[in-house]
mmCIF file of C-alpha atoms in Angstrom:
data_model
loop_
_atom_site.group_PDB
_atom_site.id
_atom_site.type_symbol
_atom_site.label_atom_id
_atom_site.label_comp_id
_atom_site.label_asym_id
_atom_site.label_seq_id
_atom_site.Cartn_x
_atom_site.Cartn_y
_atom_site.Cartn_z
ATOM 1 C CA PHE H 1309 -3.123 -66.071 4.993
ATOM 2 C CA CYS H 1310 -0.099 -68.269 5.702
ATOM 3 C CA LYS H 1311 1.987 -70.481 3.450
ATOM 4 C CA SER H 1312 0.910 -73.411 5.618
ATOM 5 C CA LYS H 1313 -0.867 -73.905 8.957
ATOM 6 C CA CYS H 1314 1.478 -74.556 11.897
ATOM 7 C CA CYS H 1315 0.415 -77.490 14.053
ATOM 8 C CA TYR H 1316 0.199 -75.400 17.259
ATOM 9 C CA CYS H 1317 -1.673 -72.441 15.755
ATOM 10 C CA ASP H 1318 -5.247 -71.607 16.764
ATOM 11 C CA PHE H 1319 -5.285 -68.156 15.168
ATOM 12 C CA ASN H 1320 -7.635 -67.276 12.331
ATOM 13 C CA SER H 1321 -5.101 -68.097 9.608
ATOM 14 C CA HIS H 1322 -5.678 -69.998 6.387
ATOM 15 C CA ALA H 1323 -3.218 -71.911 4.223
ATOM 16 C CA HIS H 1324 -2.241 -69.914 1.139
ATOM 17 C CA SER H 1325 -3.780 -71.519 -1.974
ATOM 18 C CA ASN H 1326 -4.074 -68.911 -4.722
ATOM 19 C CA PRO H 1327 -6.338 -66.504 -2.825
ATOM 20 C CA ASP H 1328 -7.551 -63.317 -4.455
ATOM 21 C CA LEU H 1329 -4.950 -61.057 -2.824
ATOM 22 C CA LYS H 1330 -5.934 -57.938 -4.748
ATOM 23 C CA GLY H 1331 -9.600 -58.498 -3.940
ATOM 24 C CA TYR H 1332 -8.789 -58.977 -0.263
ATOM 25 C CA ILE H 1333 -6.796 -55.733 -0.132
ATOM 26 C CA LYS H 1334 -9.703 -53.986 -1.868
ATOM 27 C CA ALA H 1335 -12.074 -55.320 0.818
ATOM 28 C CA LEU H 1336 -9.744 -54.178 3.626
ATOM 29 C CA ILE H 1337 -9.575 -50.680 2.182
ATOM 30 C CA LEU H 1338 -13.352 -50.530 1.738
ATOM 31 C CA GLU H 1339 -14.002 -51.659 5.320
ATOM 32 C CA ALA H 1340 -11.472 -49.081 6.525
ATOM 33 C CA LYS H 1341 -13.289 -46.341 4.599
ATOM 34 C CA ASN H 1342 -16.585 -47.440 6.126
ATOM 35 C CA ARG H 1343 -15.355 -47.698 9.716
ATOM 36 C CA LEU H 1344 -12.058 -45.847 10.247
ATOM 37 C CA GLU H 1345 -12.523 -42.446 8.612
ATOM 38 C CA GLY H 1346 -10.674 -39.833 10.677
ATOM 39 C CA LEU H 1347 -9.637 -42.357 13.345
ATOM 40 C CA GLU H 1348 -6.101 -40.929 13.947
ATOM 41 C CA PRO H 1349 -4.853 -44.049 15.760
ATOM 42 C CA GLN H 1350 -2.087 -44.001 18.352
ATOM 43 C CA THR H 1351 -0.852 -47.435 17.253
ATOM 44 C CA VAL H 1352 -1.344 -49.681 14.223
ATOM 45 C CA PHE H 1353 -0.703 -53.426 14.019
ATOM 46 C CA VAL H 1354 -0.802 -55.275 10.680
ATOM 47 C CA GLY H 1355 -1.005 -58.893 11.788
ATOM 48 C CA GLY H 1356 -1.418 -62.288 10.278
ATOM 49 C CA GLY H 1357 -1.481 -64.828 9.014
ATOM 50 C CA THR H 1358 1.545 -63.593 7.154
ATOM 51 C CA PRO H 1359 1.256 -60.094 5.690
ATOM 52 C CA THR H 1360 4.535 -60.540 3.802
ATOM 53 C CA LEU H 1361 2.899 -63.199 1.608
ATOM 54 C CA PHE H 1362 1.378 -60.184 -0.140
ATOM 55 C CA PRO H 1363 3.673 -58.576 -2.734
ATOM 56 C CA PRO H 1364 5.343 -55.314 -1.683
ATOM 57 C CA ASP H 1365 3.276 -53.164 -4.027
ATOM 58 C CA LEU H 1366 -0.015 -54.407 -2.533
ATOM 59 C CA LEU H 1367 1.223 -53.754 1.003
ATOM 60 C CA SER H 1368 2.274 -50.248 -0.033
ATOM 61 C CA GLU H 1369 -1.154 -49.662 -1.581
ATOM 62 C CA LEU H 1370 -2.876 -50.816 1.610
ATOM 63 C CA LEU H 1371 -0.727 -48.614 3.845
ATOM 64 C CA ASP H 1372 -1.107 -45.580 1.559
ATOM 65 C CA GLU H 1373 -4.891 -45.946 1.601
ATOM 66 C CA LEU H 1374 -4.978 -46.487 5.379
ATOM 67 C CA ASN H 1375 -2.976 -43.324 5.828
ATOM 68 C CA SER H 1376 -5.375 -41.377 3.611
ATOM 69 C CA ILE H 1377 -8.283 -42.655 5.726
ATOM 70 C CA THR H 1378 -6.784 -42.440 9.236
ATOM 71 C CA ALA H 1379 -3.682 -40.187 9.009
ATOM 72 C CA PHE H 1380 -1.745 -42.849 10.945
ATOM 73 C CA ARG H 1381 1.634 -41.648 9.650
ATOM 74 C CA ARG H 1382 1.061 -38.416 11.561
ATOM 75 C CA THR H 1383 -0.577 -39.835 14.694
ATOM 76 C CA SER H 1384 0.716 -43.369 15.272
ATOM 77 C CA LEU H 1385 3.470 -43.774 17.860
ATOM 78 C CA GLU H 1386 4.169 -47.311 16.659
ATOM 79 C CA THR H 1387 3.172 -49.046 13.424
ATOM 80 C CA THR H 1388 3.948 -52.771 13.400
ATOM 81 C CA MET H 1389 3.807 -55.439 10.716
ATOM 82 C CA GLU H 1390 4.279 -59.152 11.312
ATOM 83 C CA ALA H 1391 6.521 -61.122 8.971
ATOM 84 C CA ASN H 1392 7.714 -64.690 8.561
ATOM 85 C CA PRO H 1393 11.292 -65.461 7.504
ATOM 86 C CA GLU H 1394 10.438 -67.390 4.321
ATOM 87 C CA SER H 1395 8.597 -64.444 2.762
ATOM 88 C CA PHE H 1396 10.340 -61.382 4.240
ATOM 89 C CA THR H 1397 12.555 -59.941 1.504
ATOM 90 C CA SER H 1398 14.598 -56.781 1.142
ATOM 91 C CA ALA H 1399 11.917 -55.557 -1.277
ATOM 92 C CA HIS H 1400 9.274 -56.016 1.423
ATOM 93 C CA ALA H 1401 11.439 -54.283 4.022
ATOM 94 C CA SER H 1402 12.102 -51.257 1.812
ATOM 95 C CA ALA H 1403 8.506 -50.906 0.642
ATOM 96 C CA ILE H 1404 6.809 -51.133 4.024
ATOM 97 C CA ARG H 1405 9.409 -48.911 5.735
ATOM 98 C CA LEU H 1406 8.763 -46.221 3.113
ATOM 99 C CA ALA H 1407 4.992 -46.722 3.545
ATOM 100 C CA GLY H 1408 5.090 -46.013 7.282
ATOM 101 C CA ILE H 1409 5.954 -49.244 9.135
ATOM 102 C CA THR H 1410 8.221 -48.448 12.103
ATOM 103 C CA ARG H 1411 8.315 -51.846 13.820
ATOM 104 C CA VAL H 1412 8.532 -55.394 12.467
ATOM 105 C CA SER H 1413 7.814 -58.638 14.325
ATOM 106 C CA ILE H 1414 9.609 -61.694 12.925
ATOM 107 C CA GLY H 1415 8.203 -65.182 13.558
ATOM 108 C CA VAL H 1416 11.476 -66.949 14.339
ATOM 109 C CA GLN H 1417 10.025 -69.533 16.809
ATOM 110 C CA SER H 1418 13.216 -71.655 16.853
ATOM 111 C CA LEU H 1419 16.696 -71.896 15.372
ATOM 112 C CA GLN H 1420 16.630 -75.702 15.430
ATOM 113 C CA LYS H 1421 15.797 -77.385 12.128
ATOM 114 C CA ASP H 1422 14.064 -80.400 13.705
ATOM 115 C CA VAL H 1423 11.939 -78.203 15.962
ATOM 116 C CA LEU H 1424 10.859 -75.971 13.074
ATOM 117 C CA SER H 1425 9.926 -79.049 11.059
ATOM 118 C CA ALA H 1426 7.913 -80.549 13.924
ATOM 119 C CA TYR H 1427 6.015 -77.284 14.351
ATOM 120 C CA GLY H 1428 5.169 -77.215 10.656
ATOM 121 C CA ARG H 1429 7.190 -74.050 10.047
ATOM 122 C CA VAL H 1430 8.352 -73.686 6.446
ATOM 123 C CA HIS H 1431 11.515 -71.639 7.054
ATOM 124 C CA ASN H 1432 14.926 -72.880 8.133
ATOM 125 C CA PRO H 1433 17.330 -71.487 10.757
ATOM 126 C CA SER H 1434 19.391 -69.566 8.191
ATOM 127 C CA GLN H 1435 16.306 -67.818 6.831
ATOM 128 C CA ALA H 1436 15.290 -66.883 10.372
ATOM 129 C CA ARG H 1437 18.675 -65.302 11.107
ATOM 130 C CA GLU H 1438 18.737 -63.471 7.771
ATOM 131 C CA ALA H 1439 15.204 -62.117 8.197
ATOM 132 C CA LEU H 1440 15.904 -60.892 11.716
ATOM 133 C CA GLN H 1441 19.144 -59.232 10.616
ATOM 134 C CA LEU H 1442 17.329 -57.536 7.714
ATOM 135 C CA ALA H 1443 14.687 -56.241 10.109
ATOM 136 C CA VAL H 1444 17.257 -54.914 12.592
ATOM 137 C CA ASP H 1445 19.118 -53.174 9.762
ATOM 138 C CA THR H 1446 15.959 -51.542 8.374
ATOM 139 C CA PHE H 1447 13.577 -50.686 11.234
ATOM 140 C CA PRO H 1448 13.998 -48.715 14.467
ATOM 141 C CA ARG H 1449 11.999 -51.257 16.480
ATOM 142 C CA VAL H 1450 12.130 -55.035 16.003
ATOM 143 C CA ASN H 1451 10.575 -58.007 17.804
ATOM 144 C CA ALA H 1452 11.384 -61.696 17.475
ATOM 145 C CA ASP H 1453 8.838 -64.368 18.405
ATOM 146 C CA LEU H 1454 10.197 -67.563 20.005
ATOM 147 C CA ILE H 1455 8.598 -70.714 21.445
ATOM 148 C CA TYR H 1456 10.122 -72.889 24.158
ATOM 149 C CA ALA H 1457 9.218 -76.169 25.946
ATOM 150 C CA PHE H 1458 9.327 -78.305 22.805
ATOM 151 C CA PRO H 1459 9.134 -81.943 24.016
ATOM 152 C CA GLY H 1460 12.635 -83.190 24.767
ATOM 153 C CA GLN H 1461 14.176 -79.735 24.357
ATOM 154 C CA SER H 1462 17.317 -79.375 26.438
ATOM 155 C CA PRO H 1463 17.765 -76.174 28.444
ATOM 156 C CA GLY H 1464 21.176 -75.811 26.805
ATOM 157 C CA THR H 1465 19.759 -75.780 23.275
ATOM 158 C CA TRP H 1466 17.120 -73.207 24.240
ATOM 159 C CA LYS H 1467 19.805 -71.090 25.903
ATOM 160 C CA GLU H 1468 21.858 -71.150 22.680
ATOM 161 C CA ASP H 1469 18.858 -70.132 20.553
ATOM 162 C CA LEU H 1470 18.034 -67.290 22.913
ATOM 163 C CA ALA H 1471 21.637 -66.064 22.946
ATOM 164 C CA ASP H 1472 21.813 -66.144 19.137
ATOM 165 C CA VAL H 1473 18.598 -64.141 18.771
ATOM 166 C CA ILE H 1474 19.556 -61.586 21.438
ATOM 167 C CA GLY H 1475 22.935 -61.224 19.735
ATOM 168 C CA LEU H 1476 21.273 -60.121 16.481
ATOM 169 C CA GLY H 1477 20.022 -57.023 18.277
ATOM 170 C CA PRO H 1478 16.198 -56.910 18.402
ATOM 171 C CA GLN H 1479 14.915 -54.490 21.023
ATOM 172 C CA HIS H 1480 12.008 -56.779 21.929
ATOM 173 C CA LEU H 1481 11.445 -60.511 22.393
ATOM 174 C CA SER H 1482 8.237 -62.490 22.789
ATOM 175 C CA CYS H 1483 9.050 -65.884 24.335
ATOM 176 C CA TYR H 1484 6.030 -68.159 24.624
ATOM 177 C CA GLU H 1485 5.769 -71.525 26.307
ATOM 178 C CA LEU H 1486 4.394 -74.057 23.845
ATOM 179 C CA SER H 1487 0.665 -74.377 24.548
ATOM 180 C CA TYR H 1488 -1.905 -76.927 23.466
ATOM 181 C CA GLU H 1489 -4.979 -75.107 22.206
ATOM 182 C CA PRO H 1490 -8.296 -76.828 21.429
ATOM 183 C CA GLY H 1491 -8.721 -77.798 17.807
ATOM 184 C CA THR H 1492 -5.077 -77.616 16.750
ATOM 185 C CA ALA H 1493 -3.251 -80.453 15.016
ATOM 186 C CA MET H 1494 -0.721 -80.626 17.836
ATOM 187 C CA THR H 1495 -3.398 -81.023 20.496
ATOM 188 C CA SER H 1496 -4.974 -83.818 18.453
ATOM 189 C CA MET H 1497 -1.599 -85.557 18.231
ATOM 190 C CA ARG H 1498 -1.122 -85.249 21.977
ATOM 191 C CA SER H 1499 -4.583 -86.701 22.619
ATOM 192 C CA ALA H 1500 -3.734 -89.620 20.323
ATOM 193 C CA GLY H 1501 -0.483 -90.272 22.173
ATOM 194 C CA LYS H 1502 1.690 -89.145 19.254
ATOM 195 C CA TRP H 1503 3.034 -86.003 20.988
ATOM 196 C CA ARG H 1504 4.116 -85.743 24.615
ATOM 197 C CA ALA H 1505 3.894 -82.424 26.460
ATOM 198 C CA GLU H 1506 7.033 -81.305 28.286
ATOM 199 C CA ASP H 1507 7.473 -81.882 32.016
ATOM 200 C CA PRO H 1508 5.939 -78.967 34.023
ATOM 201 C CA ASP H 1509 9.024 -78.660 36.234
ATOM 202 C CA LEU H 1510 11.237 -78.176 33.199
ATOM 203 C CA CYS H 1511 8.765 -75.648 31.796
ATOM 204 C CA GLU H 1512 9.029 -73.688 35.053
ATOM 205 C CA HIS H 1513 12.819 -73.818 34.851
ATOM 206 C CA LEU H 1514 12.756 -72.550 31.248
ATOM 207 C CA PHE H 1515 10.356 -69.750 32.182
ATOM 208 C CA LYS H 1516 12.656 -68.542 34.951
ATOM 209 C CA SER H 1517 15.929 -69.015 33.064
ATOM 210 C CA THR H 1518 14.518 -67.185 30.037
ATOM 211 C CA GLY H 1519 13.821 -64.125 32.172
ATOM 212 C CA GLU H 1520 17.289 -64.259 33.702
ATOM 213 C CA GLN H 1521 19.055 -64.633 30.352
ATOM 214 C CA CYS H 1522 17.020 -61.858 28.738
ATOM 215 C CA GLU H 1523 17.792 -59.554 31.659
ATOM 216 C CA ARG H 1524 21.525 -60.232 31.263
ATOM 217 C CA GLY H 1525 21.066 -59.298 27.591
ATOM 218 C CA GLY H 1526 19.428 -55.987 28.488
ATOM 219 C CA LEU H 1527 15.814 -57.025 27.914
ATOM 220 C CA LEU H 1528 13.562 -56.900 30.975
ATOM 221 C CA ARG H 1529 10.335 -58.849 31.420
ATOM 222 C CA TYR H 1530 7.399 -56.398 31.394
ATOM 223 C CA GLU H 1531 4.659 -58.932 30.658
ATOM 224 C CA VAL H 1532 4.402 -62.675 31.231
ATOM 225 C CA SER H 1533 5.987 -63.561 27.875
ATOM 226 C CA ASN H 1534 7.457 -60.262 26.670
ATOM 227 C CA PHE H 1535 10.862 -58.651 27.195
ATOM 228 C CA CYS H 1536 12.360 -55.419 25.933
ATOM 229 C CA GLN H 1537 15.076 -52.837 26.169
ATOM 230 C CA ALA H 1538 14.130 -49.620 27.973
ATOM 231 C CA ASN H 1539 11.290 -47.748 26.232
ATOM 232 C CA HIS H 1540 10.746 -50.487 23.635
ATOM 233 C CA GLU H 1541 7.568 -52.067 24.982
ATOM 234 C CA CYS H 1542 5.028 -53.000 22.316
ATOM 235 C CA LEU H 1543 2.664 -50.042 22.632
ATOM 236 C CA HIS H 1544 -0.116 -51.726 20.685
ATOM 237 C CA ASN H 1545 -0.129 -54.795 22.915
ATOM 238 C CA LEU H 1546 0.108 -52.615 26.021
ATOM 239 C CA ALA H 1547 -3.127 -50.969 24.901
ATOM 240 C CA ALA H 1548 -4.808 -54.384 24.713
ATOM 241 C CA TRP H 1549 -3.444 -55.528 28.089
ATOM 242 C CA ARG H 1550 -4.696 -52.267 29.595
ATOM 243 C CA SER H 1551 -8.126 -52.828 28.013
ATOM 244 C CA LEU H 1552 -8.082 -49.661 25.941
ATOM 245 C CA ASN H 1553 -10.281 -49.223 22.864
ATOM 246 C CA PHE H 1554 -9.116 -50.740 19.576
ATOM 247 C CA VAL H 1555 -10.650 -51.342 16.161
ATOM 248 C CA GLY H 1556 -10.009 -54.435 14.049
ATOM 249 C CA ILE H 1557 -10.552 -54.757 10.305
ATOM 250 C CA GLY H 1558 -10.164 -57.836 8.134
ATOM 251 C CA ALA H 1559 -11.289 -61.454 8.252
ATOM 252 C CA GLY H 1560 -11.720 -62.616 11.846
ATOM 253 C CA ALA H 1561 -10.573 -59.262 13.215
ATOM 254 C CA CYS H 1562 -11.690 -58.396 16.739
ATOM 255 C CA GLY H 1563 -12.176 -54.990 18.320
ATOM 256 C CA SER H 1564 -13.460 -53.437 21.507
ATOM 257 C CA GLN H 1565 -14.929 -49.963 21.892
ATOM 258 C CA GLY H 1566 -16.706 -48.758 24.994
ATOM 259 C CA GLY H 1567 -17.050 -52.330 26.211
ATOM 260 C CA VAL H 1568 -18.714 -53.490 22.980
ATOM 261 C CA ARG H 1569 -16.770 -56.392 21.458
ATOM 262 C CA ARG H 1570 -16.983 -56.982 17.724
ATOM 263 C CA THR H 1571 -15.709 -59.916 15.648
ATOM 264 C CA ASN H 1572 -15.668 -60.089 11.862
ATOM 265 C CA LEU H 1573 -16.489 -63.113 9.711
ATOM 266 C CA PRO H 1574 -13.509 -65.490 9.990
ATOM 267 C CA ARG H 1575 -13.235 -66.929 6.473
ATOM 268 C CA PRO H 1576 -11.405 -64.558 4.098
ATOM 269 C CA ASP H 1577 -13.631 -65.426 1.120
ATOM 270 C CA GLU H 1578 -16.843 -64.813 3.072
ATOM 271 C CA TYR H 1579 -15.455 -61.621 4.593
ATOM 272 C CA GLN H 1580 -14.359 -60.337 1.196
ATOM 273 C CA ALA H 1581 -17.688 -61.151 -0.449
ATOM 274 C CA SER H 1582 -19.611 -59.443 2.349
ATOM 275 C CA VAL H 1583 -17.609 -56.209 2.230
ATOM 276 C CA LEU H 1584 -17.568 -55.978 -1.567
ATOM 277 C CA ALA H 1585 -21.345 -56.539 -1.585
ATOM 278 C CA GLY H 1586 -21.745 -53.476 0.630
ATOM 279 C CA LYS H 1587 -22.608 -55.430 3.776
ATOM 280 C CA ASP H 1588 -21.213 -55.178 7.310
ATOM 281 C CA PRO H 1589 -18.787 -58.135 7.737
ATOM 282 C CA ALA H 1590 -19.417 -58.408 11.495
ATOM 283 C CA LEU H 1591 -20.031 -61.949 12.745
ATOM 284 C CA GLU H 1592 -21.137 -60.743 16.158
ATOM 285 C CA GLN H 1593 -21.248 -57.698 18.418
ATOM 286 C CA ILE H 1594 -21.567 -58.225 22.151
ATOM 287 C CA GLY H 1595 -22.693 -55.356 24.363
ATOM 288 C CA PRO H 1596 -21.026 -54.395 27.624
ATOM 289 C CA ASP H 1597 -21.645 -56.573 30.669
ATOM 290 C CA ALA H 1598 -20.237 -55.302 33.950
ATOM 291 C CA THR H 1599 -19.118 -58.687 35.278
ATOM 292 C CA SER H 1600 -17.459 -59.614 31.986
ATOM 293 C CA LEU H 1601 -15.682 -56.255 31.820
ATOM 294 C CA VAL H 1602 -14.196 -56.763 35.268
ATOM 295 C CA PHE H 1603 -13.059 -60.281 34.373
ATOM 296 C CA GLU H 1604 -11.468 -59.098 31.098
ATOM 297 C CA HIS H 1605 -9.579 -56.295 32.854
ATOM 298 C CA LEU H 1606 -8.186 -58.822 35.326
ATOM 299 C CA LEU H 1607 -7.457 -61.423 32.653
ATOM 300 C CA MET H 1608 -5.437 -58.956 30.573
ATOM 301 C CA GLY H 1609 -4.028 -56.606 33.186
ATOM 302 C CA LEU H 1610 -2.602 -59.236 35.546
ATOM 303 C CA ARG H 1611 -0.207 -60.199 32.753
ATOM 304 C CA LEU H 1612 1.660 -56.917 33.245
ATOM 305 C CA VAL H 1613 4.678 -57.135 35.551
ATOM 306 C CA ASN H 1614 4.677 -54.616 38.426
ATOM 307 C CA GLU H 1615 1.612 -52.852 36.977
ATOM 308 C CA GLY H 1616 -1.353 -55.175 37.150
ATOM 309 C CA VAL H 1617 -4.808 -53.678 37.397
ATOM 310 C CA SER H 1618 -6.103 -50.476 38.970
ATOM 311 C CA ARG H 1619 -9.135 -51.239 41.110
ATOM 312 C CA ALA H 1620 -10.437 -47.663 40.787
ATOM 313 C CA ARG H 1621 -10.119 -47.656 36.996
ATOM 314 C CA VAL H 1622 -11.934 -50.968 36.624
ATOM 315 C CA GLN H 1623 -14.738 -49.730 38.865
ATOM 316 C CA ARG H 1624 -14.975 -46.471 36.914
ATOM 317 C CA LEU H 1625 -15.251 -48.275 33.570
ATOM 318 C CA SER H 1626 -17.501 -51.157 34.647
ATOM 319 C CA GLY H 1627 -19.412 -49.703 37.565
ATOM 320 C CA VAL H 1628 -18.393 -52.693 39.701
ATOM 321 C CA ASP H 1629 -15.693 -52.964 42.357
ATOM 322 C CA PRO H 1630 -13.490 -56.002 41.533
ATOM 323 C CA TRP H 1631 -13.281 -56.792 45.254
ATOM 324 C CA SER H 1632 -17.054 -57.199 45.418
ATOM 325 C CA LEU H 1633 -16.825 -59.978 42.818
ATOM 326 C CA TYR H 1634 -13.527 -61.658 43.602
ATOM 327 C CA GLY H 1635 -12.579 -60.592 47.139
ATOM 328 C CA PRO H 1636 -12.311 -64.128 48.592
ATOM 329 C CA GLN H 1637 -10.250 -65.288 45.605
ATOM 330 C CA PHE H 1638 -7.930 -62.274 45.908
ATOM 331 C CA ILE H 1639 -7.346 -63.012 49.589
ATOM 332 C CA GLU H 1640 -6.670 -66.702 48.934
ATOM 333 C CA LEU H 1641 -4.223 -65.969 46.107
ATOM 334 C CA ALA H 1642 -2.454 -63.334 48.204
ATOM 335 C CA GLU H 1643 -2.045 -65.818 51.061
ATOM 336 C CA GLU H 1644 -0.517 -68.295 48.605
ATOM 337 C CA GLY H 1645 1.990 -65.682 47.447
ATOM 338 C CA LEU H 1646 0.548 -65.454 43.947
ATOM 339 C CA LEU H 1647 -1.078 -62.013 44.110
ATOM 340 C CA ASP H 1648 -0.272 -58.630 45.595
ATOM 341 C CA ALA H 1649 -3.699 -57.388 46.631
ATOM 342 C CA ASP H 1650 -5.051 -55.575 49.665
ATOM 343 C CA GLU H 1651 -8.626 -54.395 50.111
ATOM 344 C CA ASN H 1652 -7.325 -50.993 51.228
ATOM 345 C CA SER H 1653 -5.086 -50.441 48.180
ATOM 346 C CA ASP H 1654 -5.739 -49.719 44.513
ATOM 347 C CA ALA H 1655 -3.308 -52.044 42.750
ATOM 348 C CA ILE H 1656 -4.020 -55.725 42.058
ATOM 349 C CA CYS H 1657 -0.841 -57.301 40.731
ATOM 350 C CA ALA H 1658 0.548 -60.788 40.129
ATOM 351 C CA THR H 1659 3.704 -61.687 42.031
ATOM 352 C CA GLN H 1660 6.702 -63.282 40.332
ATOM 353 C CA ARG H 1661 5.339 -66.680 41.401
ATOM 354 C CA GLY H 1662 1.915 -65.658 40.207
ATOM 355 C CA LEU H 1663 3.207 -64.955 36.706
ATOM 356 C CA LEU H 1664 4.015 -68.650 36.392
#
């Protein structure tokens, strides 16, 4: 759930309108009991929507039950919860820290009032700064989400925002170029001529200058859009980019185990009704396909700076050599300076130009 739907968002989030929060938590716990017993996860990520729309006591109840089911407090190396500035209070921070959260991700997006308003965000710059400061003061690991390339945005204004956020001391930043996803309100406005996308040359400049400014602030790019201090990479996201197994619970949650991809029912009310009726809330489960597995490993792994994809690992997991499927494309991209790839080597990695 979210307080409102941002105009650029294509995630499975639903505007908050008196949902049955207690019933939804009950459904989450029941699905966890059915599917996660004894899991002992290495990472946990409580994402949104906006988890902090739930009152602190319900979040504590959820985390206590998840720990009883999975023992995550003993096994998890990183336990993250997302939060938005308008609903992240000191009561939330204290409750979830005590319940096992070790990392918080704050949806700052911008420190400019007009930009926040255009995006449909419901917080203001002061709330964003206060929420980020509260997170830094309470948790050992903190991320801030930011978006750049707002139409008409000056590089100077973006530079100021970035400096302000870095100055508050988060160990991790996610800086995303504004994208136009199918079905979003913003994409519809662009198609109708009411919203103009930023010039690609300026977007390239902002991409490069963001990396340079973050590096000066002690945060190095380790993925296309992610920067961190040493040893503060997001371990949960690294697992996804490396195509490791993960389990998702909740409305619209996705998971992948042994190449089998599963997606739950997207609507919270339908998901909740299905679980509480004793049914499996899965919308679909797609079995492993060797060609798709190779493509997904490349799609995710090439995002990682200086790491990329291991040819041998992909072949071991899929049974197919990536070079047998994409050899000509690898050679062409390498000749264009976009890919580091050689048929006699294991690593397949995007170059700095390729990351663009």
